Amino acid sequence: MAASTSSTSDGVAATPAQPLKAPPTPLPQRRLGPFSVSAIGLGCMNICHAYGEPVPEADAARLLLAALDAGVTHFDTAALYGFGLSETLIGKYLAPHRDRFVLASKCGMTGVDLRGDGKRVRVIDGRPATLKTTCDEALRRLRTDAIDLYYLHRWDKRVPIEDSVGALADLVREGKIRAIGLSEVSAATLRRAHAVHPIAAVQSEYSLWTRNPEIAVLDACRELGVAFVAFSPLGRGVFTSTPPDPQALHAQDIRRAMPRFAPEHWPRNLALRTRLVALAEQVGCTPAQLALAWVLARGQHVHALPGTTRVAHLLEDLGALHVQPGAAVLAELDAIFVPGAPSGARYNAQGEEEVDTERF
């Protein structure tokens, strides 16, 4: 775990948070670089970014503290999420408990007011100076002296990966971060980066309907001793008990621009989900729990990182740690969701251009 701190990097006292319960029996653990963390972590994007309006601050605080109460020791955020709001909320409510969890955040993709009208635009910028500035800003928001795992959120293809990782290695030497991660990169890029400085983790989208990591990077991580962190393991809500209605999505919901939720693709994808639901009933668990159990069964180096805004959903997700689907069920899931079965690309053209991952 990280060293305990209850103040910001600039000396401002952390905001007190409500008392927590006694630490629970530890959840099943997996290695995340130099750390041991709960096999299921909490992605902290949903509370303020990408899926509509941010939740009320009280609800965000309740979720963060409930996760800690439940034994989650892996919290993941980014400078992009809410343009700093996610990091701010984590700093405000979890800094007093900093010795109880591993903190991951990301740089290299932030929101910039390019027009001067207060409306931020997402910008990918992997220049060394930008990454170091973003880190300093994150440390202040997170109210900590060091970030345990710091990812390059996207590889800026205008900047050699060696230069961006070199800047992160400088931050390790300065004690501002403890380990380096990469997000949405290919196996080839991982190997180039790993030659500059050991990479602790790769984070990419991985779920029943997004199996691109199986092309190469999942095995490359295993070979190099790198943890693989699966974000959106529930198919951006599709594999939960209450799947999204594409026609009712908030105007700011990023799924509105994702082909799989478009009218020409959605019926086929919903039909795949129906088969998952039936299989989960046979196993005796929820669809979300079975989908998460499938992800965790891909290897001991694989972590699941679901996000939510509701405590009940958080606890349901953690229940996946007690689901044992068996080889036959896992094989049936593989067959249902064979690559090519889901209809539509996972991102639109711009999103596909921004990532460096292999594609089927």
Short mmCIF file of C-alpha atoms in Angstrom, two decimals:
data_model
loop_
_atom_site.label_atom_id
_atom_site.label_comp_id
_atom_site.label_asym_id
_atom_site.label_seq_id
_atom_site.Cartn_x
_atom_site.Cartn_y
_atom_site.Cartn_z
CA MET A 1 0.00 0.00 0.00
CA ALA A 2 0.98 3.61 -0.35
CA ALA A 3 2.40 5.62 2.48
CA SER A 4 -0.27 7.32 4.55
CA THR A 5 -0.90 11.01 4.08
CA SER A 6 -3.64 13.34 5.24
CA SER A 7 -2.51 16.51 3.54
CA THR A 8 -2.10 17.78 0.02
CA SER A 9 1.23 18.11 -1.70
CA ASP A 10 1.02 21.86 -1.06
CA GLY A 11 0.25 21.42 2.63
CA VAL A 12 -3.53 21.94 2.61
CA ALA A 13 -5.27 19.71 5.13
CA ALA A 14 -7.51 17.02 3.68
CA THR A 15 -11.25 17.36 4.17
CA PRO A 16 -12.40 15.02 6.94
CA ALA A 17 -14.55 12.10 5.80
CA GLN A 18 -17.06 10.02 7.68
CA PRO A 19 -15.61 7.20 9.83
CA LEU A 20 -15.26 3.87 8.10
CA LYS A 21 -16.13 0.46 9.37
CA ALA A 22 -13.44 -1.92 10.55
CA PRO A 23 -11.47 -3.31 7.57
CA PRO A 24 -13.30 -6.34 6.14
CA THR A 25 -11.86 -9.73 5.34
CA PRO A 26 -9.61 -9.03 2.35
CA LEU A 27 -11.07 -9.64 -1.06
CA PRO A 28 -9.14 -12.01 -3.36
CA GLN A 29 -5.92 -10.26 -4.35
CA ARG A 30 -3.87 -9.99 -7.53
CA ARG A 31 -0.55 -8.31 -8.32
CA LEU A 32 -0.64 -4.85 -9.86
CA GLY A 33 2.99 -4.00 -10.48
CA PRO A 34 4.64 -3.82 -7.06
CA PHE A 35 1.27 -3.81 -5.28
CA SER A 36 -1.27 -6.39 -4.17
CA VAL A 37 -4.83 -5.21 -4.75
CA SER A 38 -8.39 -6.52 -4.85
CA ALA A 39 -8.95 -8.43 -8.09
CA ILE A 40 -11.90 -6.14 -8.81
CA GLY A 41 -11.19 -2.44 -8.50
CA LEU A 42 -13.35 0.66 -8.90
CA GLY A 43 -13.17 2.79 -12.02
CA CYS A 44 -14.03 6.33 -11.01
CA MET A 45 -15.05 7.81 -14.36
CA ASN A 46 -18.79 7.20 -14.03
CA ILE A 47 -19.26 9.52 -11.09
CA CYS A 48 -18.53 12.63 -13.15
CA HIS A 49 -17.77 11.88 -16.78
CA ALA A 50 -18.87 10.29 -20.05
CA TYR A 51 -22.32 8.93 -19.12
CA GLY A 52 -24.26 12.14 -18.58
CA GLU A 53 -24.44 14.58 -15.69
CA PRO A 54 -22.13 14.01 -12.70
CA VAL A 55 -23.83 12.40 -9.73
CA PRO A 56 -24.39 14.59 -6.65
CA GLU A 57 -21.22 14.89 -4.61
CA ALA A 58 -22.81 13.16 -1.62
CA ASP A 59 -23.56 10.13 -3.78
CA ALA A 60 -20.01 10.05 -5.13
CA ALA A 61 -18.62 10.22 -1.59
CA ARG A 62 -20.96 7.44 -0.46
CA LEU A 63 -19.81 5.20 -3.31
CA LEU A 64 -16.09 5.80 -2.73
CA LEU A 65 -16.32 5.13 0.99
CA ALA A 66 -18.57 2.09 0.51
CA ALA A 67 -15.99 0.61 -1.86
CA LEU A 68 -13.29 1.07 0.73
CA ASP A 69 -15.56 -0.44 3.38
CA ALA A 70 -16.17 -3.45 1.15
CA GLY A 71 -12.45 -4.13 0.76
CA VAL A 72 -11.71 -2.53 -2.63
CA THR A 73 -8.07 -1.49 -2.63
CA HIS A 74 -7.67 -0.40 -6.25
CA PHE A 75 -9.14 2.97 -7.23
CA ASP A 76 -8.61 4.25 -10.77
CA THR A 77 -9.15 7.78 -12.07
CA ALA A 78 -7.72 10.21 -14.64
CA ALA A 79 -7.11 13.88 -15.22
CA LEU A 80 -9.66 13.69 -18.04
CA TYR A 81 -12.56 12.44 -15.92
CA GLY A 82 -14.71 15.47 -15.23
CA PHE A 83 -11.65 17.50 -16.24
CA GLY A 84 -10.16 16.96 -12.79
CA LEU A 85 -13.38 16.47 -10.81
CA SER A 86 -12.92 12.73 -10.29
CA GLU A 87 -9.42 13.27 -8.90
CA THR A 88 -10.75 16.08 -6.71
CA LEU A 89 -13.48 13.90 -5.21
CA ILE A 90 -11.06 11.07 -4.51
CA GLY A 91 -8.71 13.50 -2.83
CA LYS A 92 -11.46 15.04 -0.75
CA TYR A 93 -12.98 11.80 0.54
CA LEU A 94 -10.25 9.16 0.37
CA ALA A 95 -7.10 11.08 1.28
CA PRO A 96 -7.68 10.49 5.02
CA HIS A 97 -7.53 6.74 4.27
CA ARG A 98 -4.61 6.87 1.84
CA ASP A 99 -2.76 3.96 3.48
CA ARG A 100 -5.66 1.60 2.70
CA PHE A 101 -5.67 1.60 -1.10
CA VAL A 102 -3.60 1.77 -4.26
CA LEU A 103 -4.24 4.91 -6.28
CA ALA A 104 -4.06 4.92 -10.08
CA SER A 105 -4.53 7.93 -12.34
CA LYS A 106 -3.70 8.91 -15.90
CA CYS A 107 -2.09 11.66 -17.92
CA GLY A 108 -1.66 12.41 -21.62
CA MET A 109 -5.33 13.12 -22.35
CA THR A 110 -6.95 16.11 -20.74
CA GLY A 111 -9.57 18.77 -21.34
CA VAL A 112 -8.32 22.07 -22.74
CA ASP A 113 -10.23 25.32 -23.29
CA LEU A 114 -9.00 25.87 -26.84
CA ARG A 115 -11.58 28.51 -27.77
CA GLY A 116 -11.48 30.52 -24.57
CA ASP A 117 -15.21 30.09 -24.00
CA GLY A 118 -14.96 27.80 -20.97
CA LYS A 119 -15.92 24.70 -22.96
CA ARG A 120 -13.18 22.10 -22.74
CA VAL A 121 -12.11 19.91 -25.62
CA ARG A 122 -10.43 16.55 -25.17
CA VAL A 123 -6.79 16.78 -26.22
CA ILE A 124 -4.16 14.03 -26.45
CA ASP A 125 -0.75 15.46 -25.53
CA GLY A 126 2.14 13.16 -24.64
CA ARG A 127 4.91 15.72 -24.59
CA PRO A 128 7.15 15.27 -21.55
CA ALA A 129 6.55 18.78 -20.18
CA THR A 130 2.77 18.32 -20.43
CA LEU A 131 2.86 14.98 -18.61
CA LYS A 132 4.91 16.43 -15.76
CA THR A 133 2.62 19.44 -15.39
CA THR A 134 -0.45 17.20 -15.40
CA CYS A 135 1.10 15.07 -12.66
CA ASP A 136 1.75 18.08 -10.43
CA GLU A 137 -1.85 19.22 -10.89
CA ALA A 138 -3.14 15.71 -10.13
CA LEU A 139 -1.10 15.47 -6.93
CA ARG A 140 -2.76 18.64 -5.66
CA ARG A 141 -6.26 17.44 -6.54
CA LEU A 142 -5.67 13.97 -5.11
CA ARG A 143 -4.18 15.41 -1.89
CA THR A 144 -1.31 12.97 -1.91
CA ASP A 145 2.47 13.05 -2.17
CA ALA A 146 2.70 10.27 -4.75
CA ILE A 147 0.45 8.44 -7.22
CA ASP A 148 0.97 4.69 -6.99
CA LEU A 149 0.31 3.85 -10.64
CA TYR A 150 0.35 6.55 -13.32
CA TYR A 151 -0.81 5.66 -16.82
CA LEU A 152 -0.23 7.31 -20.15
CA HIS A 153 -3.94 7.57 -20.99
CA ARG A 154 -3.37 7.51 -24.74
CA TRP A 155 -0.18 7.30 -26.75
CA ASP A 156 0.27 10.60 -28.56
CA LYS A 157 1.50 9.25 -31.88
CA ARG A 158 3.26 12.54 -32.64
CA VAL A 159 5.61 11.83 -29.72
CA PRO A 160 7.83 8.72 -29.61
CA ILE A 161 6.56 6.41 -26.88
CA GLU A 162 10.12 6.35 -25.55
CA ASP A 163 9.95 10.09 -24.86
CA SER A 164 6.62 9.95 -23.03
CA VAL A 165 7.69 6.97 -20.93
CA GLY A 166 11.01 8.65 -20.28
CA ALA A 167 9.16 11.59 -18.73
CA LEU A 168 7.17 9.20 -16.53
CA ALA A 169 10.43 7.51 -15.51
CA ASP A 170 11.67 10.94 -14.40
CA LEU A 171 8.57 11.21 -12.19
CA VAL A 172 9.38 7.83 -10.65
CA ARG A 173 12.90 9.00 -9.83
CA GLU A 174 11.47 12.19 -8.33
CA GLY A 175 9.13 10.15 -6.10
CA LYS A 176 5.97 11.67 -7.55
CA ILE A 177 4.75 8.35 -8.95
CA ARG A 178 5.61 4.78 -7.98
CA ALA A 179 4.89 2.78 -11.13
CA ILE A 180 4.13 3.39 -14.80
CA GLY A 181 1.17 2.14 -16.83
CA LEU A 182 -0.03 2.43 -20.42
CA SER A 183 -3.59 2.53 -21.70
CA GLU A 184 -4.96 1.25 -25.02
CA VAL A 185 -1.60 0.26 -26.55
CA SER A 186 -0.51 -2.61 -28.76
CA ALA A 187 1.92 -5.34 -27.81
CA ALA A 188 4.60 -3.73 -29.99
CA THR A 189 4.23 -0.36 -28.24
CA LEU A 190 4.28 -2.06 -24.85
CA ARG A 191 7.58 -3.74 -25.69
CA ARG A 192 9.13 -0.45 -26.82
CA ALA A 193 7.99 1.27 -23.64
CA HIS A 194 9.09 -1.59 -21.40
CA ALA A 195 12.62 -1.30 -22.81
CA VAL A 196 12.78 2.29 -21.48
CA HIS A 197 11.34 1.62 -18.02
CA PRO A 198 9.48 -1.37 -16.55
CA ILE A 199 5.75 -1.08 -17.22
CA ALA A 200 3.60 -2.22 -14.30
CA ALA A 201 0.22 -2.40 -16.05
CA VAL A 202 -1.61 -2.04 -19.33
CA GLN A 203 -5.22 -0.88 -19.18
CA SER A 204 -7.51 -1.49 -22.13
CA GLU A 205 -11.14 -2.21 -22.84
CA TYR A 206 -11.76 -5.94 -22.43
CA SER A 207 -15.04 -7.77 -22.04
CA LEU A 208 -17.14 -10.46 -23.62
CA TRP A 209 -17.89 -8.19 -26.57
CA THR A 210 -14.46 -6.52 -26.85
CA ARG A 211 -11.81 -9.23 -27.10
CA ASN A 212 -9.12 -7.35 -29.02
CA PRO A 213 -6.51 -7.81 -26.23
CA GLU A 214 -6.52 -11.54 -27.03
CA ILE A 215 -4.82 -10.79 -30.35
CA ALA A 216 -1.44 -10.01 -28.75
CA VAL A 217 -1.26 -7.65 -25.78
CA LEU A 218 -2.78 -10.02 -23.22
CA ASP A 219 -0.05 -12.58 -23.89
CA ALA A 220 2.63 -9.88 -24.06
CA CYS A 221 1.62 -8.73 -20.58
CA ARG A 222 1.84 -12.29 -19.27
CA GLU A 223 5.27 -12.75 -20.83
CA LEU A 224 6.67 -9.48 -19.47
CA GLY A 225 5.13 -9.78 -16.01
CA VAL A 226 2.81 -6.82 -16.63
CA ALA A 227 -0.66 -6.67 -15.08
CA PHE A 228 -3.59 -6.28 -17.48
CA VAL A 229 -6.44 -4.08 -16.24
CA ALA A 230 -9.74 -4.54 -18.09
CA PHE A 231 -11.86 -1.40 -18.20
CA SER A 232 -15.52 -1.50 -19.25
CA PRO A 233 -15.67 -5.22 -18.41
CA LEU A 234 -19.48 -4.99 -18.40
CA GLY A 235 -19.73 -3.78 -21.98
CA ARG A 236 -20.49 -0.20 -20.97
CA GLY A 237 -23.53 -1.32 -19.03
CA VAL A 238 -24.88 -3.83 -21.54
CA PHE A 239 -24.13 -6.84 -19.33
CA THR A 240 -25.79 -5.41 -16.22
CA SER A 241 -29.30 -6.30 -15.08
CA THR A 242 -30.62 -3.01 -16.48
CA PRO A 243 -28.98 -2.46 -19.89
CA PRO A 244 -29.05 1.03 -21.39
CA ASP A 245 -31.76 2.13 -23.77
CA PRO A 246 -29.83 3.73 -26.65
CA GLN A 247 -32.80 5.93 -27.49
CA ALA A 248 -32.90 7.38 -23.96
CA LEU A 249 -29.21 8.12 -23.42
CA HIS A 250 -28.27 11.55 -22.08
CA ALA A 251 -27.12 14.05 -24.69
CA GLN A 252 -23.61 13.96 -23.19
CA ASP A 253 -23.41 10.16 -22.99
CA ILE A 254 -20.44 8.94 -25.04
CA ARG A 255 -22.33 5.78 -26.01
CA ARG A 256 -24.46 7.87 -28.37
CA ALA A 257 -21.42 8.02 -30.68
CA MET A 258 -20.49 4.34 -30.33
CA PRO A 259 -21.58 2.20 -33.29
CA ARG A 260 -22.65 -0.77 -31.17
CA PHE A 261 -25.49 1.31 -29.72
CA ALA A 262 -26.69 2.56 -33.11
CA PRO A 263 -30.08 1.30 -34.41
CA GLU A 264 -28.48 -0.84 -37.12
CA HIS A 265 -26.32 -2.72 -34.60
CA TRP A 266 -28.18 -2.68 -31.28
CA PRO A 267 -30.74 -5.48 -31.89
CA ARG A 268 -28.02 -8.03 -32.65
CA ASN A 269 -26.03 -7.00 -29.60
CA LEU A 270 -29.08 -7.14 -27.37
CA ALA A 271 -29.71 -10.68 -28.60
CA LEU A 272 -26.22 -11.69 -27.52
CA ARG A 273 -26.91 -10.23 -24.09
CA THR A 274 -30.09 -12.36 -23.85
CA ARG A 275 -27.96 -15.49 -24.16
CA LEU A 276 -25.67 -14.25 -21.37
CA VAL A 277 -28.70 -13.66 -19.12
CA ALA A 278 -29.94 -17.21 -19.69
CA LEU A 279 -26.53 -18.66 -18.91
CA ALA A 280 -26.23 -16.56 -15.73
CA GLU A 281 -29.57 -17.96 -14.55
CA GLN A 282 -28.19 -21.46 -14.97
CA VAL A 283 -25.07 -20.58 -12.95
CA GLY A 284 -27.13 -18.85 -10.26
CA CYS A 285 -25.66 -15.36 -10.52
CA THR A 286 -26.41 -12.06 -12.22
CA PRO A 287 -25.31 -11.30 -15.80
CA ALA A 288 -22.82 -8.73 -14.49
CA GLN A 289 -21.27 -11.24 -12.12
CA LEU A 290 -20.89 -13.84 -14.85
CA ALA A 291 -19.36 -11.30 -17.24
CA LEU A 292 -16.86 -10.24 -14.59
CA ALA A 293 -16.05 -13.82 -13.65
CA TRP A 294 -15.28 -14.50 -17.32
CA VAL A 295 -12.82 -11.59 -17.41
CA LEU A 296 -11.06 -12.70 -14.23
CA ALA A 297 -10.77 -16.24 -15.58
CA ARG A 298 -8.60 -15.05 -18.47
CA GLY A 299 -5.49 -15.17 -16.30
CA GLN A 300 -4.13 -14.35 -12.87
CA HIS A 301 -2.52 -11.22 -14.29
CA VAL A 302 -5.93 -9.87 -15.33
CA HIS A 303 -7.85 -7.35 -13.19
CA ALA A 304 -11.44 -6.19 -13.66
CA LEU A 305 -12.22 -2.49 -13.33
CA PRO A 306 -15.98 -1.87 -13.48
CA GLY A 307 -17.43 1.54 -12.79
CA THR A 308 -20.76 2.48 -11.29
CA THR A 309 -22.58 5.26 -9.46
CA ARG A 310 -24.58 3.04 -7.10
CA VAL A 311 -23.48 1.19 -4.00
CA ALA A 312 -25.85 -1.70 -4.74
CA HIS A 313 -24.23 -2.23 -8.14
CA LEU A 314 -20.77 -2.04 -6.57
CA LEU A 315 -21.62 -4.79 -4.11
CA GLU A 316 -23.18 -6.88 -6.88
CA ASP A 317 -19.99 -6.55 -8.93
CA LEU A 318 -17.84 -7.66 -6.00
CA GLY A 319 -20.04 -10.74 -5.70
CA ALA A 320 -18.43 -11.94 -8.93
CA LEU A 321 -15.37 -12.86 -6.87
CA HIS A 322 -17.37 -15.76 -5.45
CA VAL A 323 -18.73 -17.02 -8.79
CA GLN A 324 -17.08 -20.16 -10.18
CA PRO A 325 -18.55 -20.65 -13.68
CA GLY A 326 -16.65 -23.82 -14.60
CA ALA A 327 -14.86 -24.65 -17.84
CA ALA A 328 -18.02 -25.59 -19.77
CA VAL A 329 -19.74 -22.29 -19.02
CA LEU A 330 -16.63 -20.29 -19.89
CA ALA A 331 -16.33 -22.17 -23.18
CA GLU A 332 -19.98 -21.46 -23.97
CA LEU A 333 -19.44 -17.75 -23.33
CA ASP A 334 -16.41 -17.83 -25.63
CA ALA A 335 -18.58 -19.37 -28.33
CA ILE A 336 -21.46 -16.92 -27.90
CA PHE A 337 -19.21 -13.89 -27.96
CA VAL A 338 -16.68 -15.11 -30.49
CA PRO A 339 -14.87 -12.14 -32.09
CA GLY A 340 -17.07 -10.89 -34.88
CA ALA A 341 -20.33 -11.80 -33.16
CA PRO A 342 -20.94 -8.32 -31.66
CA SER A 343 -22.20 -5.92 -34.30
CA GLY A 344 -20.38 -2.63 -34.90
CA ALA A 345 -17.01 -1.20 -33.93
CA ARG A 346 -16.37 -0.32 -30.29
CA TYR A 347 -15.50 3.32 -31.14
CA ASN A 348 -16.42 5.70 -33.93
CA ALA A 349 -13.76 6.65 -36.48
CA GLN A 350 -12.15 9.28 -34.27
CA GLY A 351 -12.00 6.97 -31.27
CA GLU A 352 -10.50 4.16 -33.32
CA GLU A 353 -7.81 6.53 -34.58
CA GLU A 354 -6.89 7.62 -31.05
CA VAL A 355 -6.09 4.13 -29.75
CA ASP A 356 -3.10 1.94 -30.57
CA THR A 357 -4.66 -1.44 -29.90
CA GLU A 358 -4.78 -4.38 -32.29
CA ARG A 359 -8.05 -4.99 -34.11
CA PHE A 360 -9.79 -8.07 -35.45
#
